[in-house]
Structures are given as C-alpha cells and as structure tokens.
Amino acid sequence: MTTDEIGRKLVSLCKEGKNLDALASLYSKDAESVEAMASEQVPARTKGVDAIKKKNEWWFANHQIHGSTVRGPFPNGDQFAVIFTFDVTPKAGSMAGKRMQMEEVALYAVKGGKVVKEEFLYSMG
Amino acid sequence: MTTDEIGRKLVSLCKEGKNLDALASLYSKDAESVEAMASEQVPARTKGVDAIKKKNEWWFANHQIHGSTVRGPFPNGDQFAVIFTFDVTPKAGSMAGKRMQMEEVALYAVKGGKVVKEEFLYSMG
C-alpha cells in the first residue's frame, strides 16, 4: 500500500473505533509511539506494536468517550497527519472525573508499506 | 524562545494575516519549505527564507481569500503543528476561478530557537 492508502485505511478504521485493527494490520512490529508529554500512566515513548496496543487498551479502558471525530489523512511524502478530537472524561489520574474536549494532530511515518512511527502533537490545558 | 513560544507567536501572527512577519522574525535564514505536491507555480521544495517569502507573496497575490482559520500550536518536542483552513478562489493555474475550501496541517521543526523547516500536509481533490 502507498502512504496515502495506508492513511485512508487508518482513518477509516479509527472512524469505526477499530483502532486496534489499524495497529494489527498497518503497523510495523517495531513501530514507535511518541506522546507530547509523559503522564503518570503513559510514558513519552512506547516501542513495539505490542506495547502500543497495551497503551491503546489502557486509554479506552480509562476514558469515558462521549464523542470523537477523525479527519484526514493529510499526506506529504512518506508521512501523513490525522486530526483527532475527543470529548472524554478520564477515569484515572489527576484529571479523573473532569470532562474535557481535546484536539490533537497525529503524525504517522511510513516505511516499507508499514507505519513505523506515530507522534501525537497537542498541549494540555 | 521555546518551541511552544515560537508556535504561539507564529499562530498569533498568522491569525492577524502577518505571515510575512512570522517568516522574518521566527525563521532561520536557511529554512526549508516542503509542499505535499509541486504545481505549475510552486515547486515541492523551497530553500531559504527569501525564497519562502516570495512563495508566500505569490500565494497571497494569486488567491482571492474569502476566509481562513488558524488553530494551534500543537507541540511535541522540537516540532509543532498548526491547522489551517482556507476558503479561496485561485486567480491562476488550472483551478483559476474555482472557489474551494481546504484544510491542511502545517508541521514546523525548530532548532536553535528558529523554525528550520515547514511542511504542508494536504491532499488535493
């Protein structure tokens, strides 16, 4: 698949809430995930698709999701961006119980037909 | 300035339509600009702040701007993203006279307190 095809497939799966299917089918085994900031629960860097899957499962288990949107992909060369918005209430951590609306840019790097890096760009508060 | 401060300043200037001031004050002399695709008028890569300024001036001179929005910055490490939307009618090229709405993600890399690279992620049509 081309970078653009991977981007379209990823957006399509995330829109259906099938983020874990996107991970399983589109990511390299050694893919890296980079958060804008570390939290008590999630480190800034996560290496390997199995660890990224655990991070995703933690996120879904620890947030009540009231709504979300997924826009993209926005490609350029061997990378593409996706814009996510979330309306969530965290169940754990310092923000537990506080409903919040977030927008973030996710940036994906592709190599050899697989996503090798995802970076989440956002600011808190 | 930190990456986040540069991002906030750039967004603030772009919101006021002062894109050229952002270029003059926040960019490295050798900064590079990368489009998702080359067109008849604009190459995929533009090197140097003077050439980027010319590209900007060309864009403003050759588009009738009905509206635009600027959201961000969305930081992560030494980079930040900004989301732009445009409602424009091109005055030249194959799309001349065709009003269109666009959304794009701009990704900025910072080094030594200056923007050294801007990349525009988008798809056409």
mmCIF file of C-alpha atoms in Angstrom:
data_model
loop_
_atom_site.group_PDB
_atom_site.id
_atom_site.type_symbol
_atom_site.label_atom_id
_atom_site.label_comp_id
_atom_site.label_asym_id
_atom_site.label_seq_id
_atom_site.Cartn_x
_atom_site.Cartn_y
_atom_site.Cartn_z
ATOM 1 C CA MET A 1 0.000 0.000 0.000
ATOM 2 C CA THR A 2 1.116 3.563 -0.654
ATOM 3 C CA THR A 3 1.398 6.078 2.186
ATOM 4 C CA ASP A 4 -1.881 7.650 1.097
ATOM 5 C CA GLU A 5 -3.662 4.264 1.017
ATOM 6 C CA ILE A 6 -2.348 3.432 4.486
ATOM 7 C CA GLY A 7 -3.578 6.820 5.693
ATOM 8 C CA ARG A 8 -7.056 6.289 4.240
ATOM 9 C CA LYS A 9 -7.299 2.804 5.733
ATOM 10 C CA LEU A 10 -6.142 4.028 9.149
ATOM 11 C CA VAL A 11 -8.670 6.891 9.157
ATOM 12 C CA SER A 12 -11.437 4.549 8.027
ATOM 13 C CA LEU A 13 -10.689 2.043 10.825
ATOM 14 C CA CYS A 14 -10.346 4.755 13.505
ATOM 15 C CA LYS A 15 -13.695 6.259 12.450
ATOM 16 C CA GLU A 16 -15.270 2.860 13.175
ATOM 17 C CA GLY A 17 -13.479 2.686 16.540
ATOM 18 C CA LYS A 18 -11.299 -0.148 15.222
ATOM 19 C CA ASN A 19 -8.007 1.442 16.335
ATOM 20 C CA LEU A 20 -6.632 -1.936 17.417
ATOM 21 C CA ASP A 21 -7.319 -3.382 13.946
ATOM 22 C CA ALA A 22 -5.355 -0.473 12.450
ATOM 23 C CA LEU A 23 -2.467 -1.289 14.767
ATOM 24 C CA ALA A 24 -2.534 -5.003 13.929
ATOM 25 C CA SER A 25 -2.779 -4.573 10.156
ATOM 26 C CA LEU A 26 -0.916 -1.338 9.320
ATOM 27 C CA TYR A 27 1.957 -1.052 11.832
ATOM 28 C CA SER A 28 5.481 -2.411 11.752
ATOM 29 C CA LYS A 29 6.280 -4.765 14.658
ATOM 30 C CA ASP A 30 8.948 -2.323 15.846
ATOM 31 C CA ALA A 31 6.827 0.813 15.467
ATOM 32 C CA GLU A 32 7.348 3.636 17.950
ATOM 33 C CA SER A 33 4.717 5.853 19.573
ATOM 34 C CA VAL A 34 5.638 9.313 20.887
ATOM 35 C CA GLU A 35 3.396 11.393 23.173
ATOM 36 C CA ALA A 36 3.791 15.160 23.522
ATOM 37 C CA MET A 37 4.199 14.601 27.241
ATOM 38 C CA ALA A 38 4.565 11.735 29.676
ATOM 39 C CA SER A 39 1.872 11.202 32.316
ATOM 40 C CA GLU A 40 1.623 9.052 35.438
ATOM 41 C CA GLN A 41 0.093 6.318 33.309
ATOM 42 C CA VAL A 42 1.737 6.702 29.893
ATOM 43 C CA PRO A 43 5.436 7.239 29.096
ATOM 44 C CA ALA A 44 6.501 9.719 26.410
ATOM 45 C CA ARG A 45 7.882 6.891 24.257
ATOM 46 C CA THR A 46 6.459 3.429 23.641
ATOM 47 C CA LYS A 47 8.379 0.979 21.478
ATOM 48 C CA GLY A 48 6.888 -2.010 19.657
ATOM 49 C CA VAL A 49 3.395 -2.692 18.393
ATOM 50 C CA ASP A 50 2.537 -4.921 21.397
ATOM 51 C CA ALA A 51 3.347 -2.119 23.858
ATOM 52 C CA ILE A 52 1.422 0.392 21.715
ATOM 53 C CA LYS A 53 -1.575 -1.966 21.759
ATOM 54 C CA LYS A 54 -1.431 -2.057 25.592
ATOM 55 C CA LYS A 55 -1.293 1.761 25.657
ATOM 56 C CA ASN A 56 -4.384 1.907 23.405
ATOM 57 C CA GLU A 57 -6.255 -0.622 25.535
ATOM 58 C CA TRP A 58 -5.357 1.348 28.671
ATOM 59 C CA TRP A 59 -6.663 4.544 27.083
ATOM 60 C CA PHE A 60 -10.002 3.033 26.035
ATOM 61 C CA ALA A 61 -10.422 1.354 29.437
ATOM 62 C CA ASN A 62 -9.641 4.552 31.350
ATOM 63 C CA HIS A 63 -11.687 7.129 29.453
ATOM 64 C CA GLN A 64 -15.407 7.503 29.108
ATOM 65 C CA ILE A 65 -15.803 8.614 25.500
ATOM 66 C CA HIS A 66 -18.740 10.958 24.860
ATOM 67 C CA GLY A 67 -17.764 11.691 21.269
ATOM 68 C CA SER A 68 -14.859 11.796 18.842
ATOM 69 C CA THR A 69 -14.022 12.819 15.298
ATOM 70 C CA VAL A 70 -11.286 11.712 12.900
ATOM 71 C CA ARG A 71 -10.242 13.842 9.887
ATOM 72 C CA GLY A 72 -7.692 13.011 7.238
ATOM 73 C CA PRO A 73 -5.384 11.699 6.019
ATOM 74 C CA PHE A 74 -3.261 14.759 5.196
ATOM 75 C CA PRO A 75 -0.284 13.305 3.299
ATOM 76 C CA ASN A 76 3.159 14.673 2.434
ATOM 77 C CA GLY A 77 5.777 12.260 1.101
ATOM 78 C CA ASP A 78 6.272 9.263 3.396
ATOM 79 C CA GLN A 79 4.212 10.767 6.203
ATOM 80 C CA PHE A 80 0.598 11.698 6.816
ATOM 81 C CA ALA A 81 -1.289 13.564 9.537
ATOM 82 C CA VAL A 82 -4.711 12.861 11.055
ATOM 83 C CA ILE A 83 -6.697 15.309 13.199
ATOM 84 C CA PHE A 84 -8.493 13.778 16.180
ATOM 85 C CA THR A 85 -10.965 15.442 18.515
ATOM 86 C CA PHE A 86 -12.152 13.824 21.720
ATOM 87 C CA ASP A 87 -14.856 14.610 24.208
ATOM 88 C CA VAL A 88 -13.911 12.422 27.169
ATOM 89 C CA THR A 89 -13.986 12.026 30.931
ATOM 90 C CA PRO A 90 -10.835 10.360 32.322
ATOM 91 C CA LYS A 91 -11.482 7.624 34.873
ATOM 92 C CA ALA A 92 -7.989 7.739 36.407
ATOM 93 C CA GLY A 93 -5.139 10.167 37.123
ATOM 94 C CA SER A 94 -5.191 13.820 38.132
ATOM 95 C CA MET A 95 -7.987 14.627 35.631
ATOM 96 C CA ALA A 96 -10.307 11.814 36.794
ATOM 97 C CA GLY A 97 -13.952 12.805 36.529
ATOM 98 C CA LYS A 98 -13.251 16.024 34.628
ATOM 99 C CA ARG A 99 -14.930 16.030 31.235
ATOM 100 C CA MET A 100 -12.750 17.670 28.606
ATOM 101 C CA GLN A 101 -12.606 18.383 24.892
ATOM 102 C CA MET A 102 -9.285 17.840 23.145
ATOM 103 C CA GLU A 103 -7.963 18.277 19.639
ATOM 104 C CA GLU A 104 -4.693 16.725 18.570
ATOM 105 C CA VAL A 105 -2.640 16.195 15.441
ATOM 106 C CA ALA A 106 -1.292 12.674 14.924
ATOM 107 C CA LEU A 107 1.680 12.369 12.596
ATOM 108 C CA TYR A 108 2.483 8.987 11.028
ATOM 109 C CA ALA A 109 5.739 7.971 9.324
ATOM 110 C CA VAL A 110 5.618 5.134 6.777
ATOM 111 C CA LYS A 111 8.480 2.907 5.647
ATOM 112 C CA GLY A 112 8.271 -0.287 3.608
ATOM 113 C CA GLY A 113 4.485 -0.124 3.469
ATOM 114 C CA LYS A 114 4.050 -0.011 7.264
ATOM 115 C CA VAL A 115 3.598 2.685 9.899
ATOM 116 C CA VAL A 116 6.939 2.863 11.745
ATOM 117 C CA LYS A 117 6.217 5.878 13.963
ATOM 118 C CA GLU A 118 3.200 7.710 15.335
ATOM 119 C CA GLU A 119 3.591 11.050 17.121
ATOM 120 C CA PHE A 120 0.826 12.881 18.941
ATOM 121 C CA LEU A 121 1.056 16.671 18.955
ATOM 122 C CA TYR A 122 -1.072 18.524 21.500
ATOM 123 C CA SER A 123 -0.901 20.773 24.503
ATOM 124 C CA MET A 124 -2.640 20.217 27.813
ATOM 125 C CA GLY A 125 -4.630 22.974 29.492
ATOM 126 C CA MET B 1 12.114 31.305 22.680
ATOM 127 C CA THR B 2 10.999 27.744 23.327
ATOM 128 C CA THR B 3 9.332 25.679 20.607
ATOM 129 C CA ASP B 4 5.958 26.291 22.237
ATOM 130 C CA GLU B 5 6.540 30.068 22.423
ATOM 131 C CA ILE B 6 7.574 30.127 18.747
ATOM 132 C CA GLY B 7 4.433 28.167 17.894
ATOM 133 C CA ARG B 8 2.190 30.578 19.811
ATOM 134 C CA LYS B 9 3.841 33.607 18.207
ATOM 135 C CA LEU B 10 3.530 32.102 14.708
ATOM 136 C CA VAL B 11 -0.161 31.273 15.213
ATOM 137 C CA SER B 12 -0.835 34.746 16.616
ATOM 138 C CA LEU B 13 0.845 36.456 13.621
ATOM 139 C CA CYS B 14 -0.872 34.189 11.055
ATOM 140 C CA LYS B 15 -4.263 34.896 12.671
ATOM 141 C CA GLU B 16 -3.615 38.597 12.012
ATOM 142 C CA GLY B 17 -2.588 37.833 8.417
ATOM 143 C CA LYS B 18 1.026 38.784 9.265
ATOM 144 C CA ASN B 19 2.544 35.625 7.752
ATOM 145 C CA LEU B 20 5.459 37.595 6.323
ATOM 146 C CA ASP B 21 6.264 38.993 9.784
ATOM 147 C CA ALA B 22 6.312 35.419 11.115
ATOM 148 C CA LEU B 23 8.771 34.474 8.374
ATOM 149 C CA ALA B 24 11.022 37.470 9.039
ATOM 150 C CA SER B 25 11.118 37.098 12.816
ATOM 151 C CA LEU B 26 10.822 33.366 13.539
ATOM 152 C CA TYR B 27 12.561 31.544 10.652
ATOM 153 C CA SER B 28 16.183 30.572 10.156
ATOM 154 C CA LYS B 29 17.775 32.155 7.080
ATOM 155 C CA ASP B 30 18.284 28.661 5.621
ATOM 156 C CA ALA B 31 14.801 27.343 6.442
ATOM 157 C CA GLU B 32 13.196 24.882 4.046
ATOM 158 C CA SER B 33 9.554 24.714 2.930
ATOM 159 C CA VAL B 34 8.048 21.445 1.674
ATOM 160 C CA GLU B 35 4.713 21.189 -0.171
ATOM 161 C CA ALA B 36 2.767 17.926 -0.393
ATOM 162 C CA MET B 37 2.890 18.307 -4.151
ATOM 163 C CA ALA B 38 4.518 20.533 -6.740
ATOM 164 C CA SER B 39 2.305 22.659 -9.001
ATOM 165 C CA GLU B 40 2.911 24.695 -12.155
ATOM 166 C CA GLN B 41 3.628 27.694 -9.953
ATOM 167 C CA VAL B 42 5.201 26.260 -6.798
ATOM 168 C CA PRO B 43 7.935 23.614 -6.514
ATOM 169 C CA ALA B 44 7.712 20.860 -3.881
ATOM 170 C CA ARG B 45 10.782 22.229 -2.074
ATOM 171 C CA THR B 46 11.778 25.835 -1.443
ATOM 172 C CA LYS B 47 15.074 26.590 0.299
ATOM 173 C CA GLY B 48 15.906 29.791 2.163
ATOM 174 C CA VAL B 49 13.711 32.345 3.895
ATOM 175 C CA ASP B 50 13.910 34.788 0.949
ATOM 176 C CA ALA B 51 12.550 32.166 -1.473
ATOM 177 C CA ILE B 52 9.842 31.174 1.035
ATOM 178 C CA LYS B 53 8.863 34.850 1.319
ATOM 179 C CA LYS B 54 8.483 35.009 -2.492
ATOM 180 C CA LYS B 55 6.311 31.866 -2.403
ATOM 181 C CA ASN B 56 4.101 33.443 0.266
ATOM 182 C CA GLU B 57 3.789 36.688 -1.672
ATOM 183 C CA TRP B 58 2.888 34.721 -4.816
ATOM 184 C CA TRP B 59 0.199 32.829 -2.901
ATOM 185 C CA PHE B 60 -1.413 35.957 -1.451
ATOM 186 C CA ALA B 61 -1.262 37.725 -4.840
ATOM 187 C CA ASN B 62 -2.794 34.787 -6.689
ATOM 188 C CA HIS B 63 -5.666 33.815 -4.399
ATOM 189 C CA GLN B 64 -8.794 35.693 -3.509
ATOM 190 C CA ILE B 65 -9.224 34.855 0.185
ATOM 191 C CA HIS B 66 -12.847 34.679 1.344
ATOM 192 C CA GLY B 67 -11.981 33.339 4.784
ATOM 193 C CA SER B 68 -9.383 31.432 6.776
ATOM 194 C CA THR B 69 -8.814 29.940 10.215
ATOM 195 C CA VAL B 70 -5.634 29.106 12.144
ATOM 196 C CA ARG B 71 -5.624 26.629 15.069
ATOM 197 C CA GLY B 72 -2.742 25.646 17.279
ATOM 198 C CA PRO B 73 0.047 25.305 18.075
ATOM 199 C CA PHE B 74 0.057 21.543 18.730
ATOM 200 C CA PRO B 75 3.559 20.876 20.087
ATOM 201 C CA ASN B 76 5.621 17.716 20.510
ATOM 202 C CA GLY B 77 9.323 18.054 21.328
ATOM 203 C CA ASP B 78 11.150 20.297 18.853
ATOM 204 C CA GLN B 79 8.224 20.414 16.443
ATOM 205 C CA PHE B 80 4.706 21.821 16.416
ATOM 206 C CA ALA B 81 1.701 21.552 14.101
ATOM 207 C CA VAL B 82 -0.818 24.209 13.063
ATOM 208 C CA ILE B 83 -4.158 23.509 11.344
ATOM 209 C CA PHE B 84 -5.110 25.942 8.594
ATOM 210 C CA THR B 85 -8.390 26.167 6.720
ATOM 211 C CA PHE B 86 -8.849 28.329 3.656
ATOM 212 C CA ASP B 87 -11.823 29.397 1.610
ATOM 213 C CA VAL B 88 -10.211 30.758 -1.561
ATOM 214 C CA THR B 89 -10.585 31.291 -5.288
ATOM 215 C CA PRO B 90 -7.289 30.841 -7.192
ATOM 216 C CA LYS B 91 -6.576 33.566 -9.750
ATOM 217 C CA ALA B 92 -4.097 31.467 -11.786
ATOM 218 C CA GLY B 93 -3.356 27.882 -12.774
ATOM 219 C CA SER B 94 -5.695 25.003 -13.581
ATOM 220 C CA MET B 95 -8.013 25.879 -10.658
ATOM 221 C CA ALA B 96 -8.372 29.558 -11.615
ATOM 222 C CA GLY B 97 -11.826 30.908 -10.788
ATOM 223 C CA LYS B 98 -12.888 27.804 -8.848
ATOM 224 C CA ARG B 99 -13.743 28.639 -5.248
ATOM 225 C CA MET B 100 -12.598 25.890 -2.892
ATOM 226 C CA GLN B 101 -12.357 25.059 0.796
ATOM 227 C CA MET B 102 -9.147 23.465 2.028
ATOM 228 C CA GLU B 103 -7.838 22.166 5.321
ATOM 229 C CA GLU B 104 -4.159 21.443 5.828
ATOM 230 C CA VAL B 105 -1.769 20.512 8.585
ATOM 231 C CA ALA B 106 1.446 22.529 8.736
ATOM 232 C CA LEU B 107 4.330 20.914 10.590
ATOM 233 C CA TYR B 108 7.186 23.105 11.863
ATOM 234 C CA ALA B 109 10.623 21.917 13.016
ATOM 235 C CA VAL B 110 12.566 24.154 15.410
ATOM 236 C CA LYS B 111 16.326 24.231 16.016
ATOM 237 C CA GLY B 112 18.331 26.840 17.897
ATOM 238 C CA GLY B 113 15.229 28.918 18.604
ATOM 239 C CA LYS B 114 14.283 29.277 14.924
ATOM 240 C CA VAL B 115 11.953 27.483 12.504
ATOM 241 C CA VAL B 116 14.228 25.455 10.206
ATOM 242 C CA LYS B 117 11.557 23.556 8.275
ATOM 243 C CA GLU B 118 7.864 23.911 7.428
ATOM 244 C CA GLU B 119 5.961 21.065 5.773
ATOM 245 C CA PHE B 120 2.410 21.302 4.461
ATOM 246 C CA LEU B 121 0.363 18.116 4.604
ATOM 247 C CA TYR B 122 -2.787 18.005 2.494
ATOM 248 C CA SER B 123 -4.421 16.233 -0.401
ATOM 249 C CA MET B 124 -5.951 17.864 -3.443
ATOM 250 C CA GLY B 125 -9.382 16.914 -4.743
#
